[in-house]
XYZ file of N, CA and C in Angstrom:
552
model
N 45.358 65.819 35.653
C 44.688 64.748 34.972
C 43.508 65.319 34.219
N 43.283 65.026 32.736
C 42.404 65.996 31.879
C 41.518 64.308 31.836
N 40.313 64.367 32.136
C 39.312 63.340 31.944
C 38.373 63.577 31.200
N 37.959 62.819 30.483
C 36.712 63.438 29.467
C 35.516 62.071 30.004
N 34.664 62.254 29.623
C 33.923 60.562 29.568
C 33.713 60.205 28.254
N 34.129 58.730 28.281
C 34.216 57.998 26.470
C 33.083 58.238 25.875
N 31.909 57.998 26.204
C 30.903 58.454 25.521
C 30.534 59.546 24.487
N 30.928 60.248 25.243
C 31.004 62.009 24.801
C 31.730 62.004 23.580
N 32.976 61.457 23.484
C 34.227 61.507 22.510
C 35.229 60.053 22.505
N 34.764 59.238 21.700
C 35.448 58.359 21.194
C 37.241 58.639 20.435
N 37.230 59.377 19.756
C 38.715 59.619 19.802
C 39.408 60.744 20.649
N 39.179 60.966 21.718
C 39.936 61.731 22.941
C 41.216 61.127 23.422
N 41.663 62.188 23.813
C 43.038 61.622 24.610
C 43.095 61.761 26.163
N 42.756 60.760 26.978
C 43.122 60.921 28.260
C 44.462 61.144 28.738
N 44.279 61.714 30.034
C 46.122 61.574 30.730
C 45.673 61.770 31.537
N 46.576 61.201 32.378
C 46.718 60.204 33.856
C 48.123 60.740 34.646
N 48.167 61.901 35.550
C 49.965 61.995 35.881
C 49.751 61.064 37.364
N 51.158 61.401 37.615
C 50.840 60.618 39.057
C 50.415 61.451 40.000
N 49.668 60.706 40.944
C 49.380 61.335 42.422
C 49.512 62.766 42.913
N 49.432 63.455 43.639
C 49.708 64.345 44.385
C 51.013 63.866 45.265
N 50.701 62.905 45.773
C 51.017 61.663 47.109
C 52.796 61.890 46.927
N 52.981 61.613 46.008
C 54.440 61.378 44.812
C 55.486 62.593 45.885
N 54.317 64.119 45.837
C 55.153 64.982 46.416
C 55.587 65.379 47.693
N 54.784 64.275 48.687
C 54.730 64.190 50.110
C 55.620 64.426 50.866
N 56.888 63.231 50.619
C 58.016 62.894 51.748
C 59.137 63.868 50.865
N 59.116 64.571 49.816
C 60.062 65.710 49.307
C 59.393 67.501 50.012
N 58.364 67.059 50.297
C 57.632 68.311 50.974
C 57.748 68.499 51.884
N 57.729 67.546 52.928
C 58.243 67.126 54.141
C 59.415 67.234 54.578
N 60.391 66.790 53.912
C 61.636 67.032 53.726
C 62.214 68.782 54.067
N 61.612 69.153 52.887
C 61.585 70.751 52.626
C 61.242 71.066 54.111
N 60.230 70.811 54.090
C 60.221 71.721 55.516
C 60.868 71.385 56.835
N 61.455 70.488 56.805
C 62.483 69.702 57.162
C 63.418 70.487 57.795
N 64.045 71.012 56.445
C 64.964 71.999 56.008
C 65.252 73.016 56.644
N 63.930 73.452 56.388
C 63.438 75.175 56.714
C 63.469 75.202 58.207
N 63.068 74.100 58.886
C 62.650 74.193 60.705
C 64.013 74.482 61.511
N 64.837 73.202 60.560
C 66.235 72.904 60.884
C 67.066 74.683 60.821
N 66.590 75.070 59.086
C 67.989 76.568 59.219
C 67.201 77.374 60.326
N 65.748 77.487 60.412
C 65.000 78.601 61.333
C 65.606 78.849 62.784
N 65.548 76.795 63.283
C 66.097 76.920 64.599
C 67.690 77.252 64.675
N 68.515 76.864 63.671
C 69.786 77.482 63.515
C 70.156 78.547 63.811
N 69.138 79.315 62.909
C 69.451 80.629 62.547
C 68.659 81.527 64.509
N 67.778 81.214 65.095
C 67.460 81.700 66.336
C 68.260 81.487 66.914
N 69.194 80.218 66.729
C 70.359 79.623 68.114
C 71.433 80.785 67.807
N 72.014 80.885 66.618
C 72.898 81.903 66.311
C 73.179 83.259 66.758
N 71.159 83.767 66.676
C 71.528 84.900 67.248
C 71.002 85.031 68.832
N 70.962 84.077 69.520
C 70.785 83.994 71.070
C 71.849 84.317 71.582
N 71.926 84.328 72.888
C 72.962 84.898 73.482
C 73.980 83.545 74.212
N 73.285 82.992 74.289
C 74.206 81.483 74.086
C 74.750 81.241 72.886
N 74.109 81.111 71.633
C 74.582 80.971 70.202
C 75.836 82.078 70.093
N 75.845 83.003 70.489
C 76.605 84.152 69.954
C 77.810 83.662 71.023
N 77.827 83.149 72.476
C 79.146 83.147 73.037
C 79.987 81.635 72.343
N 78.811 80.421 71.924
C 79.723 79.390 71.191
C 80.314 80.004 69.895
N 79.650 80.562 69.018
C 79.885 81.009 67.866
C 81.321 81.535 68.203
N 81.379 82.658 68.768
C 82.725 83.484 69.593
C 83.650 82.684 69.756
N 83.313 81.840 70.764
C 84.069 80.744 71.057
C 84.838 79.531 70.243
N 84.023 79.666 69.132
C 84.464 78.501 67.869
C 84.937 79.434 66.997
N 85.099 80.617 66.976
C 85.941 81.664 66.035
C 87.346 81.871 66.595
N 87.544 82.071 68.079
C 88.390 82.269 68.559
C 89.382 81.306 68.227
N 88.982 79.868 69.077
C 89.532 78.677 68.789
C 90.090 78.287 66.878
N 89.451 78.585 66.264
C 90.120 78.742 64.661
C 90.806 79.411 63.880
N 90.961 81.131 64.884
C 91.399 81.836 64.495
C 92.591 81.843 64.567
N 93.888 81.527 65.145
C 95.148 81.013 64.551
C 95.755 80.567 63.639
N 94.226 79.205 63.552
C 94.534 78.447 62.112
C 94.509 79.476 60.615
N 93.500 80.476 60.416
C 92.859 81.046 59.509
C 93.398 82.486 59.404
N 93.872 82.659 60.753
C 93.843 84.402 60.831
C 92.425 85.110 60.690
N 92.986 86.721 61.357
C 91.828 87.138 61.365
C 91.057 88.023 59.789
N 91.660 87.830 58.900
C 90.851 87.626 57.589
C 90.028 86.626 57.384
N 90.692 85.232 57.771
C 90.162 84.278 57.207
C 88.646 84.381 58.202
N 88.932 84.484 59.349
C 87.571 84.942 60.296
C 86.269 85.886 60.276
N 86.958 86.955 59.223
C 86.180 88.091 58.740
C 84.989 87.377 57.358
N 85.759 86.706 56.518
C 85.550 86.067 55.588
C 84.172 84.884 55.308
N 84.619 83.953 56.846
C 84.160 83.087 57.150
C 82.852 83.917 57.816
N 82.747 84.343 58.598
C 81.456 85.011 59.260
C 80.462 85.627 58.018
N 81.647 86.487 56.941
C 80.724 86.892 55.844
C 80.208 86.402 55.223
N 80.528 84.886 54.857
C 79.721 84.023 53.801
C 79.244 82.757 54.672
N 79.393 82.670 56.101
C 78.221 82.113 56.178
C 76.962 81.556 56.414
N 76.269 82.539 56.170
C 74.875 82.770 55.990
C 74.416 82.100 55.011
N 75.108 82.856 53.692
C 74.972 82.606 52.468
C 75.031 80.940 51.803
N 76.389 80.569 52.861
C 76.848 79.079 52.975
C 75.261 78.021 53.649
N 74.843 78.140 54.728
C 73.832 77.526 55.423
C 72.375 77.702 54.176
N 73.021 78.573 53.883
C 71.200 78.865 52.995
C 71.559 77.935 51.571
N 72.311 77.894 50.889
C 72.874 77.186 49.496
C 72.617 75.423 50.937
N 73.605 75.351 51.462
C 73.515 73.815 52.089
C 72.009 73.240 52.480
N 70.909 74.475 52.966
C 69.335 73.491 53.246
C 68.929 73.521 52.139
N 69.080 74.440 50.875
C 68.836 74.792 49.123
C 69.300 72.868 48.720
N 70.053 72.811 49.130
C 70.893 71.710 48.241
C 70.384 70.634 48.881
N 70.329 70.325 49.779
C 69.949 68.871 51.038
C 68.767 68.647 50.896
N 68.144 69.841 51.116
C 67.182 69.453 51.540
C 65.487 69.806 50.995
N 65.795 70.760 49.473
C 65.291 71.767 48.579
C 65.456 70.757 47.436
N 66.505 69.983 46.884
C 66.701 69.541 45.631
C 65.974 68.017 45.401
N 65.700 67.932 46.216
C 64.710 66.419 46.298
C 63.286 66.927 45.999
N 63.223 68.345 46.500
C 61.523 68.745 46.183
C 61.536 69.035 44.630
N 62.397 69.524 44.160
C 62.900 70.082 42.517
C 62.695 68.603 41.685
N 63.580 68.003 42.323
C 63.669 66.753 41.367
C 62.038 65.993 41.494
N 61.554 65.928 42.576
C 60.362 65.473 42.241
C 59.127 65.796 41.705
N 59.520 67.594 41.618
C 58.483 68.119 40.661
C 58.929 67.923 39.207
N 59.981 67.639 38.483
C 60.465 68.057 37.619
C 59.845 66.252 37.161
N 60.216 64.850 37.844
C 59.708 63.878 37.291
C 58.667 63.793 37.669
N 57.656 64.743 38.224
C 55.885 64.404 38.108
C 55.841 65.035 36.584
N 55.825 66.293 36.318
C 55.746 66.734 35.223
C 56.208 66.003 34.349
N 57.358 65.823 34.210
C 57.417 64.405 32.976
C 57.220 63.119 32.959
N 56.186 62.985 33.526
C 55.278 61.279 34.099
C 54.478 61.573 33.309
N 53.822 60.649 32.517
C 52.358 60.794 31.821
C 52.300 59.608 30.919
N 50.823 59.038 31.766
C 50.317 58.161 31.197
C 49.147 58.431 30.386
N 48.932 58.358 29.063
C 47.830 58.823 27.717
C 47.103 57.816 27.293
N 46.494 57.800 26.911
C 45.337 56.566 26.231
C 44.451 57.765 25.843
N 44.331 56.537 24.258
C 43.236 57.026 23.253
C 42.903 55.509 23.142
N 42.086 56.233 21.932
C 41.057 55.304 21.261
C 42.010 53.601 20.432
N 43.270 54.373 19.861
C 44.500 53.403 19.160
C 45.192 52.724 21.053
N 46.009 53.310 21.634
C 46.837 53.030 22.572
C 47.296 53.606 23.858
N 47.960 52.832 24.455
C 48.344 53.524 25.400
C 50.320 54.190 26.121
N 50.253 55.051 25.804
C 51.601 55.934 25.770
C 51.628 56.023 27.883
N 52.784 55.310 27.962
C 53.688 55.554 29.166
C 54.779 56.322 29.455
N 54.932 57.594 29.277
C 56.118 58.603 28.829
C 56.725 58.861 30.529
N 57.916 59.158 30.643
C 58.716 58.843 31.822
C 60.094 59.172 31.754
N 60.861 60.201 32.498
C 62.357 60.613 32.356
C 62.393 61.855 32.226
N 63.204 62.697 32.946
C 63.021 64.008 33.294
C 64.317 64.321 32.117
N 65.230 63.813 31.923
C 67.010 63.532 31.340
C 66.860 62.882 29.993
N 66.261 61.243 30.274
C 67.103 60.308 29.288
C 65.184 60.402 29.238
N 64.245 60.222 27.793
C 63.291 59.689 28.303
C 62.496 58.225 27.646
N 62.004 57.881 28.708
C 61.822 56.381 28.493
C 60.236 56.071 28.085
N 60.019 55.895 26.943
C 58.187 55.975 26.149
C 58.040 54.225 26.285
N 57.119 53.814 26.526
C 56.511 52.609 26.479
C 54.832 52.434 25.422
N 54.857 52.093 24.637
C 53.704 52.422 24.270
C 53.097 50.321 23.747
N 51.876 50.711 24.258
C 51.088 49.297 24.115
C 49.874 49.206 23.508
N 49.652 48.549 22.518
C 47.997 48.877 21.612
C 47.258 48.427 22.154
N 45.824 48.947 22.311
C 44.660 48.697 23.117
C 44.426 47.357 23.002
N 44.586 46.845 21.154
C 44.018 45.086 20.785
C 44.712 44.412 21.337
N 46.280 44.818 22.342
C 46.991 43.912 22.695
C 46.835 43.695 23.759
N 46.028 44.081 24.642
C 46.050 43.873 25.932
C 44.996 42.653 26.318
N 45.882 42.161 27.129
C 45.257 41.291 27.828
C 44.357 41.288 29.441
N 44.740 42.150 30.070
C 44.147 42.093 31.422
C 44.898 43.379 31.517
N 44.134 44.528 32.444
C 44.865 45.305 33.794
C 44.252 45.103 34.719
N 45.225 45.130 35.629
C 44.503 45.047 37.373
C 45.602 46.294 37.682
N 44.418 46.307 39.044
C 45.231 47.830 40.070
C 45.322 47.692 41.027
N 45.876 47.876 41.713
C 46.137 47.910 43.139
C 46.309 48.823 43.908
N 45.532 48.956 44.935
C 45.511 50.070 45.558
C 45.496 49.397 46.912
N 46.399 50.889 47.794
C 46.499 50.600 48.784
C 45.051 51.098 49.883
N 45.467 50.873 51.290
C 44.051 51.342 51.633
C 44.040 52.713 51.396
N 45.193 53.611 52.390
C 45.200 54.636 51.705
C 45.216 55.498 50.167
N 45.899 54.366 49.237
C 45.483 54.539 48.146
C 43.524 54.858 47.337
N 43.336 53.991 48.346
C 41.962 54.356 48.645
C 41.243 55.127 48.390
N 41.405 55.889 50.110
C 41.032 56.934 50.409
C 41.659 58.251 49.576
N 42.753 58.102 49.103
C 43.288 59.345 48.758
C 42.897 59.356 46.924
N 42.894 58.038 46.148
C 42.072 57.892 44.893
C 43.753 57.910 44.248
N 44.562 56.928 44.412
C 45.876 56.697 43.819
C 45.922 54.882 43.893
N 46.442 54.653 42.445
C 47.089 53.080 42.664
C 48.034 52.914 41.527
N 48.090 51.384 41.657
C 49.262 51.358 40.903
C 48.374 50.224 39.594
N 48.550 50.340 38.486
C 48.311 49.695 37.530
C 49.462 48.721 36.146
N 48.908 47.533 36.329
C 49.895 46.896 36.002
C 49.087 46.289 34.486
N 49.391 46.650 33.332
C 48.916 46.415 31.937
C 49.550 44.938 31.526
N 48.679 44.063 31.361
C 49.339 42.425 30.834
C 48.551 42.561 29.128
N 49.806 42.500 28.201
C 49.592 42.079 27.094
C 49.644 40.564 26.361
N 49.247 40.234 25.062
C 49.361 39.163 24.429
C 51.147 38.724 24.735
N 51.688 39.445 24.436
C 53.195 39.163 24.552
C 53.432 38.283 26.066
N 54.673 38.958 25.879
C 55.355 38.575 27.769
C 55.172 40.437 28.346
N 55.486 40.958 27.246
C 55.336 42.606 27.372
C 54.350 43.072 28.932
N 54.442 43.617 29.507
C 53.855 43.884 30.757
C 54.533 46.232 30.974
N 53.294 46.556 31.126
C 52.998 48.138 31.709
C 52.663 48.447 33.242
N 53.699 48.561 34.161
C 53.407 48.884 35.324
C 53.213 50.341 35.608
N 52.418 50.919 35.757
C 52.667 52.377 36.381
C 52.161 52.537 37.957
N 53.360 53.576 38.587
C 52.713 53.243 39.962
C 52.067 54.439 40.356
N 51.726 54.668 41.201
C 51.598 55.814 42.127
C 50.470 56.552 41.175
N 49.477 56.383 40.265
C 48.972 56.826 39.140
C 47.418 57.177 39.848
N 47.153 58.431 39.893
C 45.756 59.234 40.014
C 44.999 58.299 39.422
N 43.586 58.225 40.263
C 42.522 57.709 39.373
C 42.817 56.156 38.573
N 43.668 55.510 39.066
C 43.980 54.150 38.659
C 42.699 53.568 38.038
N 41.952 53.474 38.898
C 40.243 52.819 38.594
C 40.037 53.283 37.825
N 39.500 54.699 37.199
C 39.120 55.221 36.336
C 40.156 55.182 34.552
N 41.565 54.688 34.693
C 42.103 54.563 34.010
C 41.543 53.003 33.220
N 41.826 52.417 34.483
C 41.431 50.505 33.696
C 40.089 50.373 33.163
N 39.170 51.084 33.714
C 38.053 51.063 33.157
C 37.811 52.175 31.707
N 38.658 53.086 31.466
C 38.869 53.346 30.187
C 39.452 52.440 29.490
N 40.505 51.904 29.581
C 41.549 51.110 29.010
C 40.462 50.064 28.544
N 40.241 49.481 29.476
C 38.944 48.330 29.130
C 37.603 48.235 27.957
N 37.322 49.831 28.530
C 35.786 50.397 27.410
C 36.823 49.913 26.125
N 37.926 50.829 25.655
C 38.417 50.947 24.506
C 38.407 49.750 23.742
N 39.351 48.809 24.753
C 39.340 47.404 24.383
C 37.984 46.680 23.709
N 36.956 46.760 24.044
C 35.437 46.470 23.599
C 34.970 47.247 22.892
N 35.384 48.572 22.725
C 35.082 48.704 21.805
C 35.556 48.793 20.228
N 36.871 48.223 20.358
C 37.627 47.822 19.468
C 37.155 46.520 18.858
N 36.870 45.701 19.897
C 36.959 44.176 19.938
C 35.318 44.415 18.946
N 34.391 44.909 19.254
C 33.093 45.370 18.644
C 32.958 45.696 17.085
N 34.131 46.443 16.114
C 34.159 46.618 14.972
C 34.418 45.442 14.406
C-alpha cells in the first residue's frame, strides 16, 4: 500500500491492496502440507513404516510384478512431493497471484477497482459520483487495520471491496477528494 497524505499532493495516486490477512488460511494450509509429508516421510523410514511399506509391496506385487514394484518405490517420493505441491501448495500460489492483482487506486478524478488474476474485472467510479462509503470492520479487523468498504454512488451502481488494508484511511481519502471537488 503506497500512501501519500492529500495535502502534500493533490493529484497523487493512492493504492490500497488487500490485507496481509487474505494470506492466512492458504499459509496455514501450506504448512499443513509440509507437517503432514514430514510426518509421512519419518513414518516411512521407521522401522514400523518400513515393515507396512514391505508389507503393502508384497501384497501388490502379483498384481504389478516385480518391475512394477521397482518402479513404484522409485517414483514415489517424487509422487508424495508433486501431491502436498498440488493440495496443498496451490491454494498458497493462487492466493498470492490474486493479492497481486487486487488493487484498489484513487486519485484526485476516481476510483479504479482492478481484480482477476485470468479474466480481469476493472470497476471504475468518479469521485463526483459518490454518494456515501462506509466500512466495516471487524473487531479483529480492528486490531489488525483491515475492512471491508462498500462505495454507494448517485446511480444504483455500488463498489464493495473486502478484506482492503487501511479501509479507514481509504474513505477518508475518498471523502477529502469528494470536497474537494465539490469546492471548485
Amino acid at each position: 500500500m503506497a500512501m501519500r497524505n492529500p495535502e502534500d499532493d493533490t493529484d497523487g495516486v493512492w493504492e490500497f491492496k488487500p490485507h496481509w490477512v487474505t494470506l492466512a488460511r492458504p499459509i496455514l494450509l501450506a504448512l499443513l502440507g509440509l507437517a503432514l509429508y514430514k510426518f509421512g516421510r519419518d513414518f516411512a523410514q521407521s522401522r514400523a513404516g518400513m515393515l507396512e511399506i514391505d508389507r503393502l509391496l508384497r501384497g501388490i506385487e502379483p498384481m504389478i510384478g516385480v518391475d512394477g514394484v521397482k518402479q513404484l518405490v522409485k517414483f514415489a517420493e517424487p509422487a508424495s512431493i508433486g501431491a502436498v505441491v498440488l493440495v496443498f501448495g496451490l491454494p498458497l500460489f493462487w492466493a498470492l497471484a490474486v493479492r497481486a492483482a487486487t488493487i484498489l487506486r484513487v486519485d484526485g478524478q476516481q476510483i479504479i477497482w482492478r481484480r482477476g488474476v485470468f479474466a480481469r474485472d476493472i470497476t471504475q467510479v468518479e469521485i463526483g459520483e459518490v454518494v456515501g462509503v462506509n466500512v466495516y470492520e471487524t473487531f479483529i479487523g480492528r486490531i489488525l487495520g483491515f475492512g471491508t468498504v462498500d462505495i454507494e454512488t448517485r446511480g444504483n451502481d455500488r463498489l464493495v471491496a473486502r478484506m482492503i488494508a487501511n479501509a479507514r484511511g481509504f474513505a477518508g481519502l475518498v471523502l477529502d477528494f469528494k470536497h474537494r471537488l465539490a469546492a471548485r
